[in-house]
Each structure stands twice: as structure tokens, then as C-alpha cells.
Short mmCIF file of N, CA, C and O in Angstrom, two decimals:
data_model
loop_
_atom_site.label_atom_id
_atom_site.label_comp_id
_atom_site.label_asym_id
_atom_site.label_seq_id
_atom_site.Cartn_x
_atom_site.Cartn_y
_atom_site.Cartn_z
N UNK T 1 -15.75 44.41 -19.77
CA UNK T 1 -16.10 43.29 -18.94
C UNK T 1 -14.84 42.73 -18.31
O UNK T 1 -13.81 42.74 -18.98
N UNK T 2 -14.83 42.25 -17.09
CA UNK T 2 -14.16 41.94 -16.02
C UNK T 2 -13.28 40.33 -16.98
O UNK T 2 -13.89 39.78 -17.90
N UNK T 3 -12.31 40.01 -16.67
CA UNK T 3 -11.35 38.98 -17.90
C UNK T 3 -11.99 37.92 -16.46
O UNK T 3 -12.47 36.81 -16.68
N UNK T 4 -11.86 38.55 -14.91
CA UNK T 4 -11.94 36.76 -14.22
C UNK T 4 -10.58 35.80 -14.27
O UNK T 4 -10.54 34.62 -14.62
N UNK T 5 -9.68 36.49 -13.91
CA UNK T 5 -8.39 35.82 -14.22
C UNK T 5 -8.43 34.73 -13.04
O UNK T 5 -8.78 35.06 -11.91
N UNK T 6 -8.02 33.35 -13.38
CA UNK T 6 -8.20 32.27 -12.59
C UNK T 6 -7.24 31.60 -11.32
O UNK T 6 -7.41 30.53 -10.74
N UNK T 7 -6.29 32.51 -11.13
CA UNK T 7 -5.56 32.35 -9.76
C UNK T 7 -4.49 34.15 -9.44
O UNK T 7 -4.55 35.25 -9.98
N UNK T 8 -3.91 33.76 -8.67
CA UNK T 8 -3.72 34.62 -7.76
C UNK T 8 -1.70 34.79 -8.61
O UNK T 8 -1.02 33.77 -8.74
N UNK T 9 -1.27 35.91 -8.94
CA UNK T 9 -0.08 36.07 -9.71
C UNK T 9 0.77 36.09 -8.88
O UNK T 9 1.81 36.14 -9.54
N UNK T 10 1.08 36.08 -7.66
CA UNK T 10 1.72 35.61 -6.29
C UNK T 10 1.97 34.69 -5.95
O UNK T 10 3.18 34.56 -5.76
N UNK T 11 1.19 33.61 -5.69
CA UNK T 11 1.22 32.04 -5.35
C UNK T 11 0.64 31.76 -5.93
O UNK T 11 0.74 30.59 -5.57
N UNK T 12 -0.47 31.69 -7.17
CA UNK T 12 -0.84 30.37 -7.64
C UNK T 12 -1.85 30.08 -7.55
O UNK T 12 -2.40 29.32 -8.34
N UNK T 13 -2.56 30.77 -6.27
CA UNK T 13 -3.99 29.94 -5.29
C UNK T 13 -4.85 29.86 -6.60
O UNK T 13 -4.45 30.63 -7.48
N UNK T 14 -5.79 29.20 -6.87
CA UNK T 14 -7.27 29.41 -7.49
C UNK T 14 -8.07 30.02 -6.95
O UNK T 14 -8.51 29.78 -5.82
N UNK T 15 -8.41 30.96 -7.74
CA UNK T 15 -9.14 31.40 -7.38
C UNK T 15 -10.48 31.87 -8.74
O UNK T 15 -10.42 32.70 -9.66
N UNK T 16 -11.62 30.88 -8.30
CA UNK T 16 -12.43 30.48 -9.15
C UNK T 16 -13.36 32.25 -9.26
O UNK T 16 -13.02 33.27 -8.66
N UNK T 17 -14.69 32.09 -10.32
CA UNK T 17 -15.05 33.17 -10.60
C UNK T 17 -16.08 33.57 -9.48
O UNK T 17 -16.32 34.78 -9.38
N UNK T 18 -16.59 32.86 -8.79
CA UNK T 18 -17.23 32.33 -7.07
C UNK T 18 -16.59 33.21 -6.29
O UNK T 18 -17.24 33.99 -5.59
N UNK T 19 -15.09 33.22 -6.32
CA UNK T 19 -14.44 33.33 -4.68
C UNK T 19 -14.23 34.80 -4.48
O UNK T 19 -13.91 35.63 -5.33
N UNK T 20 -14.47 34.98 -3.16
CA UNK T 20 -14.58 36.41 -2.87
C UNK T 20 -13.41 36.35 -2.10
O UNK T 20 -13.25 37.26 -1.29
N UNK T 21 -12.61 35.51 -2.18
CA UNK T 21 -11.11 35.93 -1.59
C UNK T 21 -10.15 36.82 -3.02
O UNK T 21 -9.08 37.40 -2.81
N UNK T 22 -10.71 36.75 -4.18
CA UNK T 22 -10.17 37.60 -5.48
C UNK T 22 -10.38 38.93 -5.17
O UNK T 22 -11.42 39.55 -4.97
N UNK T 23 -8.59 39.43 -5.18
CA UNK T 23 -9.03 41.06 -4.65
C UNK T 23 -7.82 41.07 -6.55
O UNK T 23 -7.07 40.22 -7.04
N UNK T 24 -8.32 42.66 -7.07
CA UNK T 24 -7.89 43.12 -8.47
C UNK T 24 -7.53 44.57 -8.38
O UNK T 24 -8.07 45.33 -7.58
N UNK T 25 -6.56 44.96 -9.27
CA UNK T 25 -6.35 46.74 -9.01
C UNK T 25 -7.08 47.00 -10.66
O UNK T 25 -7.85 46.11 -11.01
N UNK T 26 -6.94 47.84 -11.37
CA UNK T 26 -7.49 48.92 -12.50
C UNK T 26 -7.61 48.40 -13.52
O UNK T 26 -8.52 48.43 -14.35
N UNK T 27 -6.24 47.64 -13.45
CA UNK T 27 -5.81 46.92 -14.48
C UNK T 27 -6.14 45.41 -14.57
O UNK T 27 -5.81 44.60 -15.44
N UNK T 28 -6.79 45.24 -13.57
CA UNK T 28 -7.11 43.42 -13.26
C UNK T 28 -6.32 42.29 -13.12
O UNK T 28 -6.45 41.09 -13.39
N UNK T 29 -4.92 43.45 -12.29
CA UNK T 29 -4.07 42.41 -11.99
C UNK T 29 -4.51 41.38 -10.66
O UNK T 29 -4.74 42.03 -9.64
N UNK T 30 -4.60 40.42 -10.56
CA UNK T 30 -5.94 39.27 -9.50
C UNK T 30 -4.50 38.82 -8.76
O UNK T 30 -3.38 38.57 -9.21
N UNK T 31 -5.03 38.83 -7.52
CA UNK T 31 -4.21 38.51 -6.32
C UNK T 31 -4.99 37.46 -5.33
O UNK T 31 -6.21 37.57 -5.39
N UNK T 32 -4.43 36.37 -4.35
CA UNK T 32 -5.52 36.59 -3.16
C UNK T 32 -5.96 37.50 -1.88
O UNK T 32 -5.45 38.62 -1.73
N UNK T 33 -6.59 37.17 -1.27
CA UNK T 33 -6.58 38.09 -0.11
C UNK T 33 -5.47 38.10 0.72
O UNK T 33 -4.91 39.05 1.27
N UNK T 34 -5.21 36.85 0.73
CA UNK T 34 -3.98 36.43 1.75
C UNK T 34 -2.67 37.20 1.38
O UNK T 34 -2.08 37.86 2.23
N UNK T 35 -2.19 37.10 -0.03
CA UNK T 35 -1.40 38.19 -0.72
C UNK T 35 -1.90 39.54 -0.39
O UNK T 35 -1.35 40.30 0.39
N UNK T 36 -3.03 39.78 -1.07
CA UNK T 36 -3.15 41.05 -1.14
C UNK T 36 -3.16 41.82 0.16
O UNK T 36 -2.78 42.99 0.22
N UNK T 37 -3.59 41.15 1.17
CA UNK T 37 -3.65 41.96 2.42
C UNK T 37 -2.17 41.88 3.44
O UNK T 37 -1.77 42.58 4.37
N UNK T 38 -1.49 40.42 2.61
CA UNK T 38 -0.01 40.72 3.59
C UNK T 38 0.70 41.13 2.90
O UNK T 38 0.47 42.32 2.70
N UNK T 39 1.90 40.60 2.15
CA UNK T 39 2.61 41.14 1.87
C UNK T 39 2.83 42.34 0.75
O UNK T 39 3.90 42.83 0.40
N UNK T 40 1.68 42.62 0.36
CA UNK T 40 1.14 43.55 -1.22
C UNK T 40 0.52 44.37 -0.11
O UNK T 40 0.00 45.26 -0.80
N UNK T 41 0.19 44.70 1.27
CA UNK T 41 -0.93 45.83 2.15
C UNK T 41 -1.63 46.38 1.15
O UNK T 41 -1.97 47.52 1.46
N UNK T 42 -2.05 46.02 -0.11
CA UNK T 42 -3.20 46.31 -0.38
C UNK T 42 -3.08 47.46 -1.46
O UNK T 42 -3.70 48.53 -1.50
N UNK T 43 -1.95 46.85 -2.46
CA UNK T 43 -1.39 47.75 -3.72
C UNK T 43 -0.11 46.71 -4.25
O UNK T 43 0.99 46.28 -3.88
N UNK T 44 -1.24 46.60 -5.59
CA UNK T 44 -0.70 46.09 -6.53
C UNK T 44 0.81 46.34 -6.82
O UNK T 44 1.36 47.43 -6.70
N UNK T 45 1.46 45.08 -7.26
CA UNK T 45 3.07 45.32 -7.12
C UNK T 45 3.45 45.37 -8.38
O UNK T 45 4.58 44.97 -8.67
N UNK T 46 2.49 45.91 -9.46
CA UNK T 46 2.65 46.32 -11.15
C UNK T 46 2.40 47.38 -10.78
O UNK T 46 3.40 48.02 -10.45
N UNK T 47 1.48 47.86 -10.67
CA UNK T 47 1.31 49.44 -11.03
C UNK T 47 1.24 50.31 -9.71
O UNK T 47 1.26 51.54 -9.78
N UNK T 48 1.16 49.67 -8.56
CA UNK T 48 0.99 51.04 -7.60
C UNK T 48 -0.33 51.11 -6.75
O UNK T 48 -0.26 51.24 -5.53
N UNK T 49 -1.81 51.00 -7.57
CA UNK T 49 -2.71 50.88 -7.62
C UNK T 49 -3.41 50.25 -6.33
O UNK T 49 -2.64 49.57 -5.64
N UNK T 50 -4.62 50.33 -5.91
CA UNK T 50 -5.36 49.86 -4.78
C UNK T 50 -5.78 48.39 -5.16
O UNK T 50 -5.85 48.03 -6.34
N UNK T 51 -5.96 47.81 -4.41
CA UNK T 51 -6.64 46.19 -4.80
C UNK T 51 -7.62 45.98 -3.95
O UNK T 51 -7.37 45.97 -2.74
N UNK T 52 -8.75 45.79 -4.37
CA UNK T 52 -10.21 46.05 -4.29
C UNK T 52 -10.65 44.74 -4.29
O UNK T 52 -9.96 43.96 -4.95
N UNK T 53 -12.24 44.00 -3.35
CA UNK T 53 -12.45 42.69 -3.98
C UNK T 53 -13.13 42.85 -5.48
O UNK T 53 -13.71 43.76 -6.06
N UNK T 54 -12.70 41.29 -5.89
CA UNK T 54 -13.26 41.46 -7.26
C UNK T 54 -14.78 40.78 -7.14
O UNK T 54 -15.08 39.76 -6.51
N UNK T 55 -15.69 41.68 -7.98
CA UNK T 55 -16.97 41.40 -8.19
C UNK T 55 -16.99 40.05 -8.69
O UNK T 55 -16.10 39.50 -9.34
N UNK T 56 -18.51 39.37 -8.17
CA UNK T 56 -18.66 37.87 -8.84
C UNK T 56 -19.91 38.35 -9.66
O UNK T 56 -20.93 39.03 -9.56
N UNK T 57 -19.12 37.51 -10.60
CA UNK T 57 -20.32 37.35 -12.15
C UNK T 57 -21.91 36.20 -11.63
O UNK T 57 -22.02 35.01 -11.31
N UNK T 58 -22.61 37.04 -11.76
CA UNK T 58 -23.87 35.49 -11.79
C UNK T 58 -23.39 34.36 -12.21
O UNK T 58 -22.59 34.47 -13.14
N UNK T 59 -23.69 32.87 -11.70
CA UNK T 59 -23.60 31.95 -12.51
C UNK T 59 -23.98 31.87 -14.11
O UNK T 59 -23.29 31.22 -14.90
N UNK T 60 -24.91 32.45 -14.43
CA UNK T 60 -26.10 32.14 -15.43
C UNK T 60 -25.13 33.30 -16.51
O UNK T 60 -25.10 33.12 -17.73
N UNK T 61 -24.42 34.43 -15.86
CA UNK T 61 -23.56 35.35 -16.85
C UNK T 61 -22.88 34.69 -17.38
O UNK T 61 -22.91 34.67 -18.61
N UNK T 62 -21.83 33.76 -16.52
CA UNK T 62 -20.44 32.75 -16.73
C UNK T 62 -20.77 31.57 -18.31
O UNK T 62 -19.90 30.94 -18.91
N UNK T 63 -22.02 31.59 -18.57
CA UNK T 63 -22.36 30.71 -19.60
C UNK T 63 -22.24 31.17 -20.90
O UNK T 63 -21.90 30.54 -21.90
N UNK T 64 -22.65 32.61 -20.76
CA UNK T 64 -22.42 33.20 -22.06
C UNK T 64 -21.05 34.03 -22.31
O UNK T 64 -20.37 34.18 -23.33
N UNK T 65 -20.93 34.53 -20.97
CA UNK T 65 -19.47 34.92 -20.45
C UNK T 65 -18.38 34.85 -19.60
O UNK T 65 -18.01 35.70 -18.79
N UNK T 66 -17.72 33.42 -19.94
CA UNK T 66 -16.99 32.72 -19.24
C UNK T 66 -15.66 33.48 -19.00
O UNK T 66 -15.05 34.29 -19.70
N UNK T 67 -15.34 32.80 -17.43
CA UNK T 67 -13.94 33.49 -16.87
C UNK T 67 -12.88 33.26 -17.34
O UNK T 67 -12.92 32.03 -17.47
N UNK T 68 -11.81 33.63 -17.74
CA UNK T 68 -10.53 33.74 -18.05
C UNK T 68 -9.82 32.56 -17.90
O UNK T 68 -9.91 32.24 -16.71
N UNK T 69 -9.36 31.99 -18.33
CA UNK T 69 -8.42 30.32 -18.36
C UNK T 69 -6.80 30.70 -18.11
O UNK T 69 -6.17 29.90 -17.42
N UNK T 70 -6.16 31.77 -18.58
CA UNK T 70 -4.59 31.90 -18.41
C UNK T 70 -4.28 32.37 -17.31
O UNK T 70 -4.75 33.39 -16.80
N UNK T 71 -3.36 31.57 -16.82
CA UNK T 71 -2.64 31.40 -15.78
C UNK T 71 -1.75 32.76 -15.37
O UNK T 71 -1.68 33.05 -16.57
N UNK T 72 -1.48 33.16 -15.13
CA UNK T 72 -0.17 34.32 -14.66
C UNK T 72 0.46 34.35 -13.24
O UNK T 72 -0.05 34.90 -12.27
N UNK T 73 1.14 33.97 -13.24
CA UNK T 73 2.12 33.61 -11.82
C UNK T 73 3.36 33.94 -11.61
O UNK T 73 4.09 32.99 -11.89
N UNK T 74 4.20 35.33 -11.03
CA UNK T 74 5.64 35.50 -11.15
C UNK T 74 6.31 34.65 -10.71
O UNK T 74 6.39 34.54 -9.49
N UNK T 75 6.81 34.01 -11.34
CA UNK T 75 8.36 32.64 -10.84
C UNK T 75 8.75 32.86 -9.67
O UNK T 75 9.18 31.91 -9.03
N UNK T 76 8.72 34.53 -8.91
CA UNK T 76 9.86 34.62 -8.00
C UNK T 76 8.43 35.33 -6.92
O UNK T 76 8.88 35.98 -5.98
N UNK T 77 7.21 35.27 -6.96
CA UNK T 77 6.49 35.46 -6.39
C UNK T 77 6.00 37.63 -6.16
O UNK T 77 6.09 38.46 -7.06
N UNK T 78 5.56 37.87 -4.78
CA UNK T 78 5.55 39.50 -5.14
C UNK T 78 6.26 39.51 -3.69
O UNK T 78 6.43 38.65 -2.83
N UNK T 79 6.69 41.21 -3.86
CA UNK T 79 6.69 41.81 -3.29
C UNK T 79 6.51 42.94 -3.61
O UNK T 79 6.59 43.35 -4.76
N UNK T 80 6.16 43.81 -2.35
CA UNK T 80 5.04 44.89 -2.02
C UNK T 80 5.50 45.85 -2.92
O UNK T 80 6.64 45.72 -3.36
N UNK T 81 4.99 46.55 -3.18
CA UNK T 81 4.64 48.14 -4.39
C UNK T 81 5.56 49.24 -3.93
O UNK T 81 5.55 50.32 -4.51
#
């Protein structure tokens, strides 16, 4: 099952379990779009990997299987893969 990590490891953005601006590579490293499509073109800057949007959970899933709370944000921000 998908962790739903709650912002973007680039800048910070929130990005709730709703938003279809959450793009993720294999590993579920969570980016935004805005990242992921500029300066990341669309590969994760851990592994290499494609960054895909991330699926949204039903509301009614999120109750029994709630999204991810920890933060992850590089200090010095990304650059591209």
C-alpha cells in the first residue's frame, strides 16, 4: 500500500492525499508537479526512476488507511537525476 507521503521533498509544497499535483517514482519518493516536471523533467533525483502521478486513495480508504504524516524535505532542495 501506497505510504501517501505529505509534501513534496524539493520544496515543501503539501501535498495532501486529494492532490493530483503528487507525482512518485518506485520507490515513493513524492515530488510536486511543478518540481517534477521542471527541474527533476520527470526522474526522480534518488534513484533515476520515472515520476508518475500518484494515485488518490478514496476518502472512505483514508479512515482505515491513513496517509503518511513525515515530512521529508532536502535542506538544499533537488536537482535533476
Amino acid at each position: 500500500m501506497l505510504e501517501l507521503r505529505p509534501c513534496c521533498e524539493c520544496c515543501g509544497t503539501d501535498l495532501p492525499p486529494e492532490s493530483t499535483a503528487a507525482r512518485i517514482c518506485s520507490y515513493e519518493c513524492t515530488f510536486c508537479a511543478g518540481c517534477a516536471e521542471g527541474v527533476l523533467a520527470g526522474r526522480c533525483p534518488n534513484c533515476g526512476g520515472e515520476l508518475v502521478r500518484r494515485p488518490i486513495r478514496p476518502a472512505e480508504r483514508l479512515l482505515k488507511h491513513p496517509a503518511g504524516t513525515v515530512r521529508k524535505v532536502k535542506p538544499q532542495g533537488c536537482v535533476a537525476a
